[in-house]
C-alpha positions as protocol buffer text, in pm:
chain_id: "A"
residue {
  index: 1
  type: MET
  ca { x: 4250 y: 5993 z: 14981 }
}
residue {
  index: 2
  type: SER
  ca { x: 4270 y: 6361 z: 14792 }
}
residue {
  index: 3
  type: PRO
  ca { x: 4362 y: 6433 z: 14478 }
}
residue {
  index: 4
  type: MET
  ca { x: 4784 y: 6560 z: 14562 }
}
residue {
  index: 5
  type: ILE
  ca { x: 4830 y: 6215 z: 14779 }
}
residue {
  index: 6
  type: GLN
  ca { x: 4746 y: 5988 z: 14522 }
}
residue {
  index: 7
  type: GLU
  ca { x: 4970 y: 6162 z: 14239 }
}
residue {
  index: 8
  type: PHE
  ca { x: 5220 y: 6162 z: 14511 }
}
residue {
  index: 9
  type: ALA
  ca { x: 5196 y: 5772 z: 14532 }
}
residue {
  index: 10
  type: ALA
  ca { x: 5155 y: 5753 z: 14157 }
}
residue {
  index: 11
  type: SER
  ca { x: 5476 y: 5940 z: 14102 }
}
residue {
  index: 12
  type: GLY
  ca { x: 5638 y: 5762 z: 14419 }
}
residue {
  index: 13
  type: TRP
  ca { x: 5622 y: 5425 z: 14194 }
}
residue {
  index: 14
  type: LEU
  ca { x: 5629 y: 5571 z: 13890 }
}
residue {
  index: 15
  type: ALA
  ca { x: 5999 y: 5657 z: 14080 }
}
residue {
  index: 16
  type: ALA
  ca { x: 6054 y: 5310 z: 14191 }
}
residue {
  index: 17
  type: VAL
  ca { x: 5973 y: 5105 z: 13867 }
}
residue {
  index: 18
  type: ILE
  ca { x: 6243 y: 5415 z: 13714 }
}
residue {
  index: 19
  type: LEU
  ca { x: 6492 y: 5300 z: 13953 }
}
residue {
  index: 20
  type: GLY
  ca { x: 6420 y: 4944 z: 14001 }
}
residue {
  index: 21
  type: MET
  ca { x: 6467 y: 4943 z: 13532 }
}
residue {
  index: 22
  type: LEU
  ca { x: 6735 y: 5102 z: 13592 }
}
residue {
  index: 23
  type: LEU
  ca { x: 6915 y: 4866 z: 13894 }
}
residue {
  index: 24
  type: MET
  ca { x: 6811 y: 4523 z: 13684 }
}
residue {
  index: 25
  type: MET
  ca { x: 6981 y: 4805 z: 13347 }
}
residue {
  index: 26
  type: ALA
  ca { x: 7279 y: 4790 z: 13590 }
}
residue {
  index: 27
  type: VAL
  ca { x: 7283 y: 4448 z: 13761 }
}
residue {
  index: 28
  type: ALA
  ca { x: 7235 y: 4320 z: 13360 }
}
residue {
  index: 29
  type: GLU
  ca { x: 7511 y: 4535 z: 13215 }
}
residue {
  index: 30
  type: ILE
  ca { x: 7740 y: 4422 z: 13536 }
}
residue {
  index: 31
  type: TRP
  ca { x: 7670 y: 4010 z: 13470 }
}
residue {
  index: 32
  type: HIS
  ca { x: 7757 y: 4117 z: 13076 }
}
residue {
  index: 33
  type: GLU
  ca { x: 8062 y: 4227 z: 13149 }
}
residue {
  index: 34
  type: LYS
  ca { x: 8140 y: 3960 z: 13429 }
}
residue {
  index: 35
  type: GLN
  ca { x: 8053 y: 3715 z: 13180 }
}
residue {
  index: 36
  type: LEU
  ca { x: 8282 y: 3904 z: 12888 }
}
residue {
  index: 37
  type: ILE
  ca { x: 8578 y: 3917 z: 13074 }
}
residue {
  index: 38
  type: ARG
  ca { x: 8484 y: 3584 z: 13281 }
}
residue {
  index: 39
  type: ASN
  ca { x: 8461 y: 3459 z: 12856 }
}
residue {
  index: 40
  type: THR
  ca { x: 8802 y: 3614 z: 12823 }
}
residue {
  index: 41
  type: HIS
  ca { x: 8997 y: 3493 z: 13092 }
}
residue {
  index: 42
  type: ASP
  ca { x: 8857 y: 3135 z: 12965 }
}
residue {
  index: 43
  type: ARG
  ca { x: 9018 y: 3216 z: 12560 }
}
residue {
  index: 44
  type: TYR
  ca { x: 9360 y: 3328 z: 12786 }
}
residue {
  index: 45
  type: TRP
  ca { x: 9376 y: 3072 z: 12990 }
}
residue {
  index: 46
  type: TRP
  ca { x: 9307 y: 2803 z: 12713 }
}
residue {
  index: 47
  type: VAL
  ca { x: 9535 y: 3005 z: 12528 }
}
residue {
  index: 48
  type: LEU
  ca { x: 9758 y: 2925 z: 12811 }
}
residue {
  index: 49
  type: GLN
  ca { x: 9751 y: 2508 z: 12841 }
}
residue {
  index: 50
  type: ALA
  ca { x: 9774 y: 2508 z: 12476 }
}
residue {
  index: 51
  type: THR
  ca { x: 10107 y: 2669 z: 12481 }
}
residue {
  index: 52
  type: ASN
  ca { x: 10408 y: 2541 z: 12683 }
}
residue {
  index: 53
  type: MET
  ca { x: 10365 y: 2881 z: 12875 }
}
residue {
  index: 54
  type: TYR
  ca { x: 10461 y: 2956 z: 13183 }
}
residue {
  index: 55
  type: LEU
  ca { x: 10247 y: 3281 z: 13371 }
}
residue {
  index: 56
  type: PHE
  ca { x: 10252 y: 3410 z: 13707 }
}
residue {
  index: 57
  type: GLU
  ca { x: 10166 y: 3705 z: 13880 }
}
residue {
  index: 58
  type: TYR
  ca { x: 10383 y: 3925 z: 14242 }
}
residue {
  index: 59
  type: PHE
  ca { x: 10171 y: 4239 z: 14334 }
}
residue {
  index: 60
  type: VAL
  ca { x: 10408 y: 4396 z: 14563 }
}
residue {
  index: 61
  type: ASP
  ca { x: 10115 y: 4601 z: 14768 }
}
residue {
  index: 62
  type: GLY
  ca { x: 10005 y: 4237 z: 14914 }
}
residue {
  index: 63
  type: ASP
  ca { x: 10303 y: 4053 z: 14901 }
}
residue {
  index: 64
  type: GLU
  ca { x: 10103 y: 3837 z: 14684 }
}
residue {
  index: 65
  type: MET
  ca { x: 10181 y: 3545 z: 14412 }
}
residue {
  index: 66
  type: MET
  ca { x: 9975 y: 3429 z: 14179 }
}
residue {
  index: 67
  type: LEU
  ca { x: 9998 y: 3107 z: 13949 }
}
residue {
  index: 68
  type: SER
  ca { x: 9887 y: 2983 z: 13613 }
}
residue {
  index: 69
  type: GLU
  ca { x: 9742 y: 2639 z: 13757 }
}
residue {
  index: 70
  type: GLN
  ca { x: 10076 y: 2496 z: 13453 }
}
residue {
  index: 71
  type: CYS
  ca { x: 10370 y: 2733 z: 13673 }
}
residue {
  index: 72
  type: ALA
  ca { x: 10229 y: 2556 z: 14002 }
}
residue {
  index: 73
  type: LYS
  ca { x: 10305 y: 2236 z: 13865 }
}
residue {
  index: 74
  type: LEU
  ca { x: 10592 y: 2293 z: 13724 }
}
residue {
  index: 75
  type: LEU
  ca { x: 10730 y: 2481 z: 14007 }
}
residue {
  index: 76
  type: GLY
  ca { x: 10597 y: 2261 z: 14283 }
}
residue {
  index: 77
  type: LEU
  ca { x: 10419 y: 2586 z: 14428 }
}
residue {
  index: 78
  type: PRO
  ca { x: 10072 y: 2679 z: 14567 }
}
residue {
  index: 79
  type: ASN
  ca { x: 9828 y: 2897 z: 14355 }
}
residue {
  index: 80
  type: HIS
  ca { x: 9808 y: 3146 z: 14573 }
}
residue {
  index: 81
  type: MET
  ca { x: 10074 y: 3237 z: 14807 }
}
residue {
  index: 82
  type: TYR
  ca { x: 10002 y: 3510 z: 15106 }
}
residue {
  index: 83
  type: GLN
  ca { x: 10269 y: 3608 z: 15247 }
}
residue {
  index: 84
  type: PHE
  ca { x: 10537 y: 3536 z: 14948 }
}
residue {
  index: 85
  type: SER
  ca { x: 10823 y: 3647 z: 15108 }
}
residue {
  index: 86
  type: TRP
  ca { x: 10769 y: 3511 z: 15423 }
}
residue {
  index: 87
  type: ILE
  ca { x: 10749 y: 3237 z: 15275 }
}
residue {
  index: 88
  type: MET
  ca { x: 11057 y: 3273 z: 15048 }
}
residue {
  index: 89
  type: GLU
  ca { x: 11292 y: 3343 z: 15322 }
}
residue {
  index: 90
  type: ARG
  ca { x: 11159 y: 3068 z: 15570 }
}
residue {
  index: 91
  type: THR
  ca { x: 11000 y: 2748 z: 15360 }
}
residue {
  index: 92
  type: LYS
  ca { x: 11300 y: 2433 z: 15443 }
}
residue {
  index: 93
  type: ASP
  ca { x: 11119 y: 2262 z: 15168 }
}
residue {
  index: 94
  type: LYS
  ca { x: 11334 y: 2188 z: 14866 }
}
residue {
  index: 95
  type: LYS
  ca { x: 11126 y: 2127 z: 14661 }
}
residue {
  index: 96
  type: MET
  ca { x: 10943 y: 2472 z: 14739 }
}
residue {
  index: 97
  type: ARG
  ca { x: 11247 y: 2669 z: 14742 }
}
residue {
  index: 98
  type: ARG
  ca { x: 11326 y: 2530 z: 14403 }
}
residue {
  index: 99
  type: GLY
  ca { x: 11064 y: 2676 z: 14246 }
}
residue {
  index: 100
  type: LEU
  ca { x: 11073 y: 2983 z: 14435 }
}
residue {
  index: 101
  type: ARG
  ca { x: 11424 y: 3079 z: 14307 }
}
residue {
  index: 102
  type: CYS
  ca { x: 11312 y: 3024 z: 14011 }
}
residue {
  index: 103
  type: ILE
  ca { x: 11036 y: 3248 z: 14011 }
}
residue {
  index: 104
  type: GLN
  ca { x: 11311 y: 3566 z: 14206 }
}
residue {
  index: 105
  type: GLN
  ca { x: 11538 y: 3499 z: 13945 }
}
residue {
  index: 106
  type: VAL
  ca { x: 11216 y: 3544 z: 13670 }
}
residue {
  index: 107
  type: ILE
  ca { x: 11125 y: 3860 z: 13879 }
}
residue {
  index: 108
  type: HIS
  ca { x: 11512 y: 4001 z: 13858 }
}
residue {
  index: 109
  type: ALA
  ca { x: 11519 y: 3977 z: 13546 }
}
residue {
  index: 110
  type: ASP
  ca { x: 11586 y: 4328 z: 13352 }
}
residue {
  index: 111
  type: PRO
  ca { x: 11244 y: 4437 z: 13263 }
}
residue {
  index: 112
  type: ASP
  ca { x: 11132 y: 4317 z: 12894 }
}
residue {
  index: 113
  type: SER
  ca { x: 11385 y: 4188 z: 12831 }
}
residue {
  index: 114
  type: VAL
  ca { x: 11462 y: 3805 z: 12733 }
}
residue {
  index: 115
  type: THR
  ca { x: 11716 y: 3557 z: 12876 }
}
residue {
  index: 116
  type: GLN
  ca { x: 11743 y: 3208 z: 12954 }
}
residue {
  index: 117
  type: ILE
  ca { x: 11728 y: 3004 z: 13280 }
}
residue {
  index: 118
  type: GLU
  ca { x: 11805 y: 2635 z: 13341 }
}
residue {
  index: 119
  type: PHE
  ca { x: 11602 y: 2471 z: 13579 }
}
residue {
  index: 120
  type: THR
  ca { x: 11512 y: 2104 z: 13673 }
}
residue {
  index: 121
  type: ARG
  ca { x: 11125 y: 2005 z: 13690 }
}
residue {
  index: 122
  type: THR
  ca { x: 10960 y: 1812 z: 14010 }
}
residue {
  index: 123
  type: ASN
  ca { x: 11009 y: 1475 z: 13735 }
}
residue {
  index: 124
  type: GLY
  ca { x: 11401 y: 1556 z: 13859 }
}
residue {
  index: 125
  type: GLU
  ca { x: 11422 y: 1563 z: 13443 }
}
residue {
  index: 126
  type: HIS
  ca { x: 11622 y: 1972 z: 13348 }
}
residue {
  index: 127
  type: ALA
  ca { x: 11492 y: 2159 z: 13171 }
}
residue {
  index: 128
  type: VAL
  ca { x: 11609 y: 2543 z: 12957 }
}
residue {
  index: 129
  type: TYR
  ca { x: 11297 y: 2828 z: 12963 }
}
residue {
  index: 130
  type: ARG
  ca { x: 11276 y: 3094 z: 12805 }
}
residue {
  index: 131
  type: VAL
  ca { x: 11184 y: 3391 z: 13063 }
}
residue {
  index: 132
  type: GLN
  ca { x: 11048 y: 3775 z: 13054 }
}
residue {
  index: 133
  type: ASN
  ca { x: 10913 y: 3988 z: 13343 }
}
residue {
  index: 134
  type: HIS
  ca { x: 10748 y: 4325 z: 13286 }
}
residue {
  index: 135
  type: ALA
  ca { x: 10593 y: 4557 z: 13573 }
}
residue {
  index: 136
  type: PHE
  ca { x: 10300 y: 4734 z: 13589 }
}
residue {
  index: 137
  type: ARG
  ca { x: 10251 y: 5021 z: 13723 }
}
residue {
  index: 138
  type: SER
  ca { x: 9947 y: 5286 z: 13818 }
}
residue {
  index: 139
  type: ASN
  ca { x: 9943 y: 5587 z: 13575 }
}
residue {
  index: 140
  type: GLN
  ca { x: 10140 y: 5811 z: 13980 }
}
residue {
  index: 141
  type: GLY
  ca { x: 10418 y: 5548 z: 13856 }
}
residue {
  index: 142
  type: HIS
  ca { x: 10364 y: 5317 z: 14188 }
}
residue {
  index: 143
  type: LEU
  ca { x: 10440 y: 4979 z: 14086 }
}
residue {
  index: 144
  type: ILE
  ca { x: 10188 y: 4740 z: 14104 }
}
residue {
  index: 145
  type: SER
  ca { x: 10287 y: 4421 z: 14009 }
}
residue {
  index: 146
  type: ILE
  ca { x: 10519 y: 4213 z: 13813 }
}
residue {
  index: 147
  type: VAL
  ca { x: 10424 y: 3955 z: 13593 }
}
residue {
  index: 148
  type: GLY
  ca { x: 10687 y: 3686 z: 13444 }
}
residue {
  index: 149
  type: LEU
  ca { x: 10639 y: 3454 z: 13212 }
}
residue {
  index: 150
  type: LEU
  ca { x: 10873 y: 3144 z: 13070 }
}
residue {
  index: 151
  type: ALA
  ca { x: 10861 y: 2924 z: 12803 }
}
residue {
  index: 152
  type: ASP
  ca { x: 11002 y: 2545 z: 12771 }
}
residue {
  index: 153
  type: VAL
  ca { x: 11252 y: 2546 z: 12511 }
}
residue {
  index: 154
  type: THR
  ca { x: 11411 y: 2265 z: 12611 }
}
residue {
  index: 155
  type: GLU
  ca { x: 11413 y: 2121 z: 12314 }
}
residue {
  index: 156
  type: GLU
  ca { x: 11498 y: 2421 z: 12050 }
}
residue {
  index: 157
  type: VAL
  ca { x: 11780 y: 2478 z: 12249 }
}
residue {
  index: 158
  type: SER
  ca { x: 11888 y: 2118 z: 12249 }
}
residue {
  index: 159
  type: ALA
  ca { x: 11827 y: 2128 z: 11892 }
}
residue {
  index: 160
  type: GLU
  ca { x: 12066 y: 2384 z: 11834 }
}
residue {
  index: 161
  type: LYS
  ca { x: 12366 y: 2260 z: 12108 }
}
residue {
  index: 162
  type: ALA
  ca { x: 12342 y: 1958 z: 11814 }
}
residue {
  index: 163
  type: LEU
  ca { x: 12396 y: 2184 z: 11535 }
}
residue {
  index: 164
  type: ARG
  ca { x: 12665 y: 2418 z: 11708 }
}
residue {
  index: 165
  type: SER
  ca { x: 12808 y: 2029 z: 11766 }
}
residue {
  index: 166
  type: ARG
  ca { x: 12861 y: 1935 z: 11434 }
}
residue {
  index: 167
  type: ALA
  ca { x: 12982 y: 2294 z: 11353 }
}
residue {
  index: 168
  type: GLU
  ca { x: 13216 y: 2313 z: 11538 }
}
residue {
  index: 169
  type: LEU
  ca { x: 13375 y: 1891 z: 11624 }
}
residue {
  index: 170
  type: ASP
  ca { x: 13523 y: 1637 z: 11428 }
}
residue {
  index: 171
  type: GLY
  ca { x: 13271 y: 1397 z: 11231 }
}
residue {
  index: 172
  type: LEU
  ca { x: 13528 y: 1055 z: 11287 }
}
residue {
  index: 173
  type: THR
  ca { x: 13650 y: 1166 z: 11631 }
}
residue {
  index: 174
  type: GLY
  ca { x: 13390 y: 1398 z: 11842 }
}
residue {
  index: 175
  type: VAL
  ca { x: 13732 y: 1701 z: 11899 }
}
residue {
  index: 176
  type: TYR
  ca { x: 13729 y: 2052 z: 11760 }
}
residue {
  index: 177
  type: ASN
  ca { x: 13715 y: 2037 z: 11421 }
}
residue {
  index: 178
  type: SER
  ca { x: 14037 y: 2241 z: 11186 }
}
residue {
  index: 179
  type: GLY
  ca { x: 13838 y: 2616 z: 11195 }
}
residue {
  index: 180
  type: THR
  ca { x: 13725 y: 2598 z: 11530 }
}
residue {
  index: 181
  type: ILE
  ca { x: 14038 y: 2471 z: 11674 }
}
residue {
  index: 182
  type: ARG
  ca { x: 14253 y: 2682 z: 11542 }
}
residue {
  index: 183
  type: TYR
  ca { x: 13968 y: 3074 z: 11635 }
}
residue {
  index: 184
  type: LEU
  ca { x: 13977 y: 2911 z: 11959 }
}
residue {
  index: 185
  type: VAL
  ca { x: 14351 y: 2930 z: 11939 }
}
residue {
  index: 186
  type: GLU
  ca { x: 14339 y: 3221 z: 11818 }
}
residue {
  index: 187
  type: THR
  ca { x: 14096 y: 3308 z: 12069 }
}
residue {
  index: 188
  type: GLY
  ca { x: 14372 y: 3237 z: 12337 }
}
residue {
  index: 189
  type: LEU
  ca { x: 14690 y: 3369 z: 12209 }
}
residue {
  index: 190
  type: ARG
  ca { x: 14455 y: 3729 z: 12190 }
}
residue {
  index: 191
  type: ASP
  ca { x: 14342 y: 3625 z: 12603 }
}
residue {
  index: 192
  type: HIS
  ca { x: 14689 y: 3563 z: 12686 }
}
residue {
  index: 193
  type: PRO
  ca { x: 14934 y: 3843 z: 12546 }
}
residue {
  index: 194
  type: GLU
  ca { x: 15189 y: 3723 z: 12834 }
}
residue {
  index: 195
  type: GLY
  ca { x: 15278 y: 3364 z: 12632 }
}
residue {
  index: 196
  type: LYS
  ca { x: 15265 y: 3154 z: 12942 }
}
residue {
  index: 197
  type: GLY
  ca { x: 15081 y: 2834 z: 12711 }
}
residue {
  index: 198
  type: ALA
  ca { x: 15234 y: 2648 z: 12518 }
}
residue {
  index: 199
  type: PHE
  ca { x: 15137 y: 2436 z: 12199 }
}
residue {
  index: 200
  type: VAL
  ca { x: 15128 y: 2045 z: 12086 }
}
residue {
  index: 201
  type: MET
  ca { x: 15193 y: 1885 z: 11648 }
}
residue {
  index: 202
  type: LEU
  ca { x: 15056 y: 1599 z: 11644 }
}
residue {
  index: 203
  type: ASP
  ca { x: 15034 y: 1263 z: 11433 }
}
residue {
  index: 204
  type: ILE
  ca { x: 15080 y: 915 z: 11390 }
}
residue {
  index: 205
  type: ASP
  ca { x: 15335 y: 738 z: 11245 }
}
residue {
  index: 206
  type: HIS
  ca { x: 15315 y: 587 z: 10873 }
}
residue {
  index: 207
  type: PHE
  ca { x: 14934 y: 635 z: 10895 }
}
residue {
  index: 208
  type: LYS
  ca { x: 14915 y: 627 z: 10483 }
}
residue {
  index: 209
  type: GLY
  ca { x: 15053 y: 231 z: 10521 }
}
residue {
  index: 210
  type: ILE
  ca { x: 14791 y: 149 z: 10849 }
}
residue {
  index: 211
  type: ASN
  ca { x: 14571 y: 242 z: 10649 }
}
residue {
  index: 212
  type: ASP
  ca { x: 14665 y: 102 z: 10291 }
}
residue {
  index: 213
  type: THR
  ca { x: 14790 y: -258 z: 10487 }
}
residue {
  index: 214
  type: TYR
  ca { x: 14451 y: -297 z: 10767 }
}
residue {
  index: 215
  type: GLY
  ca { x: 14221 y: -110 z: 10587 }
}
residue {
  index: 216
  type: HIS
  ca { x: 14020 y: 251 z: 10612 }
}
residue {
  index: 217
  type: GLN
  ca { x: 13854 y: 86 z: 10827 }
}
residue {
  index: 218
  type: THR
  ca { x: 14119 y: 42 z: 11065 }
}
residue {
  index: 219
  type: GLY
  ca { x: 14255 y: 342 z: 11003 }
}
residue {
  index: 220
  type: ASP
  ca { x: 13896 y: 550 z: 11152 }
}
residue {
  index: 221
  type: LYS
  ca { x: 13874 y: 280 z: 11475 }
}
residue {
  index: 222
  type: VAL
  ca { x: 14345 y: 459 z: 11568 }
}
residue {
  index: 223
  type: LEU
  ca { x: 14213 y: 808 z: 11477 }
}
residue {
  index: 224
  type: ARG
  ca { x: 13956 y: 718 z: 11736 }
}
residue {
  index: 225
  type: HIS
  ca { x: 14118 y: 477 z: 11989 }
}
residue {
  index: 226
  type: LEU
  ca { x: 14413 y: 795 z: 11933 }
}
residue {
  index: 227
  type: VAL
  ca { x: 14199 y: 1064 z: 12108 }
}
residue {
  index: 228
  type: LYS
  ca { x: 14084 y: 872 z: 12397 }
}
residue {
  index: 229
  type: ALA
  ca { x: 14461 y: 849 z: 12493 }
}
residue {
  index: 230
  type: LEU
  ca { x: 14496 y: 1250 z: 12408 }
}
residue {
  index: 231
  type: GLN
  ca { x: 14188 y: 1290 z: 12635 }
}
residue {
  index: 232
  type: GLU
  ca { x: 14324 y: 1086 z: 12923 }
}
residue {
  index: 233
  type: VAL
  ca { x: 14649 y: 1346 z: 12903 }
}
residue {
  index: 234
  type: THR
  ca { x: 14492 y: 1685 z: 12847 }
}
residue {
  index: 235
  type: ARG
  ca { x: 14292 y: 1866 z: 13106 }
}
residue {
  index: 236
  type: SER
  ca { x: 14060 y: 1978 z: 13096 }
}
residue {
  index: 237
  type: SER
  ca { x: 14119 y: 2368 z: 13057 }
}
residue {
  index: 238
  type: ASP
  ca { x: 14309 y: 2252 z: 12746 }
}
residue {
  index: 239
  type: LEU
  ca { x: 14204 y: 2250 z: 12456 }
}
residue {
  index: 240
  type: LEU
  ca { x: 14209 y: 1982 z: 12136 }
}
residue {
  index: 241
  type: GLY
  ca { x: 14186 y: 1938 z: 11804 }
}
residue {
  index: 242
  type: ARG
  ca { x: 14204 y: 1793 z: 11404 }
}
residue {
  index: 243
  type: LEU
  ca { x: 14322 y: 1967 z: 11166 }
}
residue {
  index: 244
  type: GLY
  ca { x: 14322 y: 1736 z: 10915 }
}
residue {
  index: 245
  type: GLY
  ca { x: 14367 y: 1304 z: 10812 }
}
residue {
  index: 246
  type: ASP
  ca { x: 14617 y: 1204 z: 11086 }
}
residue {
  index: 247
  type: GLU
  ca { x: 14689 y: 1566 z: 11273 }
}
residue {
  index: 248
  type: PHE
  ca { x: 14684 y: 1635 z: 11569 }
}
residue {
  index: 249
  type: CYS
  ca { x: 14702 y: 1964 z: 11772 }
}
residue {
  index: 250
  type: ILE
  ca { x: 14652 y: 2023 z: 12191 }
}
residue {
  index: 251
  type: TYR
  ca { x: 14673 y: 2432 z: 12337 }
}
residue {
  index: 252
  type: LEU
  ca { x: 14781 y: 2422 z: 12689 }
}
residue {
  index: 253
  type: PRO
  ca { x: 14687 y: 2815 z: 12731 }
}
residue {
  index: 254
  type: GLU
  ca { x: 14888 y: 2825 z: 13083 }
}
residue {
  index: 255
  type: ILE
  ca { x: 15207 y: 2593 z: 13209 }
}
residue {
  index: 256
  type: PRO
  ca { x: 15472 y: 2650 z: 13442 }
}
residue {
  index: 257
  type: ASP
  ca { x: 15787 y: 2608 z: 13187 }
}
residue {
  index: 258
  type: GLU
  ca { x: 15941 y: 2386 z: 12935 }
}
residue {
  index: 259
  type: ALA
  ca { x: 16015 y: 2084 z: 13233 }
}
residue {
  index: 260
  type: PHE
  ca { x: 15618 y: 2103 z: 13261 }
}
residue {
  index: 261
  type: LEU
  ca { x: 15618 y: 2096 z: 12821 }
}
residue {
  index: 262
  type: ASP
  ca { x: 15921 y: 1779 z: 12752 }
}
residue {
  index: 263
  type: GLY
  ca { x: 15684 y: 1564 z: 13031 }
}
residue {
  index: 264
  type: PHE
  ca { x: 15360 y: 1618 z: 12831 }
}
residue {
  index: 265
  type: CYS
  ca { x: 15459 y: 1518 z: 12517 }
}
residue {
  index: 266
  type: ILE
  ca { x: 15597 y: 1189 z: 12696 }
}
residue {
  index: 267
  type: ARG
  ca { x: 15331 y: 1142 z: 12857 }
}
residue {
  index: 268
  type: LEU
  ca { x: 15180 y: 1168 z: 12498 }
}
residue {
  index: 269
  type: ASN
  ca { x: 15360 y: 876 z: 12314 }
}
residue {
  index: 270
  type: LYS
  ca { x: 15358 y: 656 z: 12604 }
}
residue {
  index: 271
  type: ALA
  ca { x: 14932 y: 663 z: 12584 }
}
residue {
  index: 272
  type: ALA
  ca { x: 14939 y: 645 z: 12224 }
}
residue {
  index: 273
  type: ARG
  ca { x: 15183 y: 326 z: 12239 }
}
residue {
  index: 274
  type: HIS
  ca { x: 15014 y: 245 z: 12533 }
}
residue {
  index: 275
  type: MET
  ca { x: 14656 y: 267 z: 12331 }
}
residue {
  index: 276
  type: LEU
  ca { x: 14706 y: 163 z: 11967 }
}
residue {
  index: 277
  type: THR
  ca { x: 14819 y: -149 z: 12023 }
}
residue {
  index: 278
  type: PRO
  ca { x: 14721 y: -477 z: 11785 }
}
residue {
  index: 279
  type: ASP
  ca { x: 14416 y: -643 z: 12011 }
}
residue {
  index: 280
  type: ARG
  ca { x: 14320 y: -249 z: 12058 }
}
residue {
  index: 281
  type: VAL
  ca { x: 14324 y: -201 z: 11693 }
}
residue {
  index: 282
  type: GLY
  ca { x: 14443 y: -461 z: 11489 }
}
residue {
  index: 283
  type: CYS
  ca { x: 14801 y: -237 z: 11436 }
}
residue {
  index: 284
  type: GLN
  ca { x: 15072 y: -123 z: 11648 }
}
residue {
  index: 285
  type: GLY
  ca { x: 15051 y: 166 z: 11639 }
}
residue {
  index: 286
  type: THR
  ca { x: 15308 y: 525 z: 11737 }
}
residue {
  index: 287
  type: ILE
  ca { x: 15335 y: 897 z: 11749 }
}
residue {
  index: 288
  type: SER
  ca { x: 15518 y: 1219 z: 11675 }
}
residue {
  index: 289
  type: VAL
  ca { x: 15470 y: 1535 z: 11892 }
}
residue {
  index: 290
  type: GLY
  ca { x: 15667 y: 1814 z: 11837 }
}
residue {
  index: 291
  type: GLY
  ca { x: 15584 y: 2158 z: 12075 }
}
residue {
  index: 292
  type: VAL
  ca { x: 15720 y: 2482 z: 12130 }
}
residue {
  index: 293
  type: MET
  ca { x: 15652 y: 2750 z: 12418 }
}
residue {
  index: 294
  type: VAL
  ca { x: 15443 y: 3016 z: 12308 }
}
residue {
  index: 295
  type: HIS
  ca { x: 15651 y: 3322 z: 12285 }
}
residue {
  index: 296
  type: PRO
  ca { x: 15478 y: 3725 z: 12439 }
}
residue {
  index: 297
  type: ASN
  ca { x: 15168 y: 3814 z: 12193 }
}
residue {
  index: 298
  type: GLU
  ca { x: 15249 y: 3586 z: 11888 }
}
residue {
  index: 299
  type: ASP
  ca { x: 14985 y: 3497 z: 11660 }
}
residue {
  index: 300
  type: PHE
  ca { x: 14894 y: 3129 z: 11590 }
}
residue {
  index: 301
  type: PRO
  ca { x: 15091 y: 3146 z: 11156 }
}
residue {
  index: 302
  type: SER
  ca { x: 15409 y: 3180 z: 11408 }
}
residue {
  index: 303
  type: VAL
  ca { x: 15360 y: 2956 z: 11634 }
}
residue {
  index: 304
  type: TYR
  ca { x: 15211 y: 2708 z: 11374 }
}
residue {
  index: 305
  type: SER
  ca { x: 15541 y: 2731 z: 11179 }
}
residue {
  index: 306
  type: ARG
  ca { x: 15763 y: 2660 z: 11475 }
}
residue {
  index: 307
  type: VAL
  ca { x: 15573 y: 2381 z: 11650 }
}
residue {
  index: 308
  type: ASP
  ca { x: 15554 y: 2175 z: 11230 }
}
residue {
  index: 309
  type: GLN
  ca { x: 15911 y: 2251 z: 11276 }
}
residue {
  index: 310
  type: ALA
  ca { x: 15949 y: 2111 z: 11621 }
}
residue {
  index: 311
  type: LEU
  ca { x: 15710 y: 1822 z: 11472 }
}
residue {
  index: 312
  type: TYR
  ca { x: 15937 y: 1681 z: 11132 }
}
residue {
  index: 313
  type: GLU
  ca { x: 16193 y: 1787 z: 11380 }
}
residue {
  index: 314
  type: SER
  ca { x: 16089 y: 1429 z: 11594 }
}
residue {
  index: 315
  type: LYS
  ca { x: 16001 y: 1241 z: 11248 }
}
residue {
  index: 316
  type: SER
  ca { x: 16354 y: 1341 z: 11158 }
}
residue {
  index: 317
  type: ARG
  ca { x: 16479 y: 1175 z: 11394 }
}
residue {
  index: 318
  type: GLY
  ca { x: 16279 y: 857 z: 11399 }
}
residue {
  index: 319
  type: ARG
  ca { x: 15946 y: 919 z: 11481 }
}
residue {
  index: 320
  type: ASP
  ca { x: 15769 y: 692 z: 11780 }
}
residue {
  index: 321
  type: THR
  ca { x: 15898 y: 1088 z: 11995 }
}
residue {
  index: 322
  type: HIS
  ca { x: 15932 y: 1461 z: 12080 }
}
residue {
  index: 323
  type: SER
  ca { x: 16120 y: 1736 z: 11954 }
}
residue {
  index: 324
  type: ILE
  ca { x: 16028 y: 2078 z: 12158 }
}
residue {
  index: 325
  type: LEU
  ca { x: 16254 y: 2367 z: 12021 }
}
residue {
  index: 326
  type: PRO
  ca { x: 16229 y: 2777 z: 12157 }
}
């Protein structure tokens, strides 16, 4: 073999060795990067599993949906769905439709805003989730995918509602307390300036005597049973509150005329006599009722002053009755 050929062969082998080494380095680098990605991915999913968050990603061009394990289990859906829009439109499976509607709500929520949705879990439990989405785009602005994130805030919302209820409701009777009912009535008067509503105030006849004779436990029982009677008469749109002691008020946001108010007050007296009986509360009880129609553009102090006069009128007439003043 000539020296030229030998030199060429040697250089060829050298090039091959160098190329092989470069290839091995490239493979090793790729493997290392994949390992880093895998490790990052594993850590990422571990974080998701360790929290109450649920994640999905919708790839727009491929109409493809991918869900984390927790999210798929929560929504009753497979982890990976191709032709998501087609499935969304045509599936008849009730559980899947419920989960798909939840995803659709998250996707169509205001981008990067945090909102809440209510959802029934696959086990039938009612839950509340804080949701957020984010759109990922290419450098040219093309929409690539939408990522949705759900966080279970059911316990947080329940605790907040309980706290708000304690702040808004009367602890003994469960109706609105004095501050809340006043605020709600003031709001109702502003929302209905035309004055088509009515305001009623009532109290228990000789309530101090009931407490003195039968004790405060009986007095508390009378108050709770009176509320039951009032709730049977009032409509779902009416606002019932305890102003303090044995004094209650009812705001009727819209009624046809004074005749309706008169009949309503009659029913209040009748319901109280029926509920406050010796076999139910340990004594016989009655109430005095005053009612007024709300005047156009009237504020709370004015309507309160007039209904207070109406209640006084009932007491002066012997109690266990009602009075309607203009």
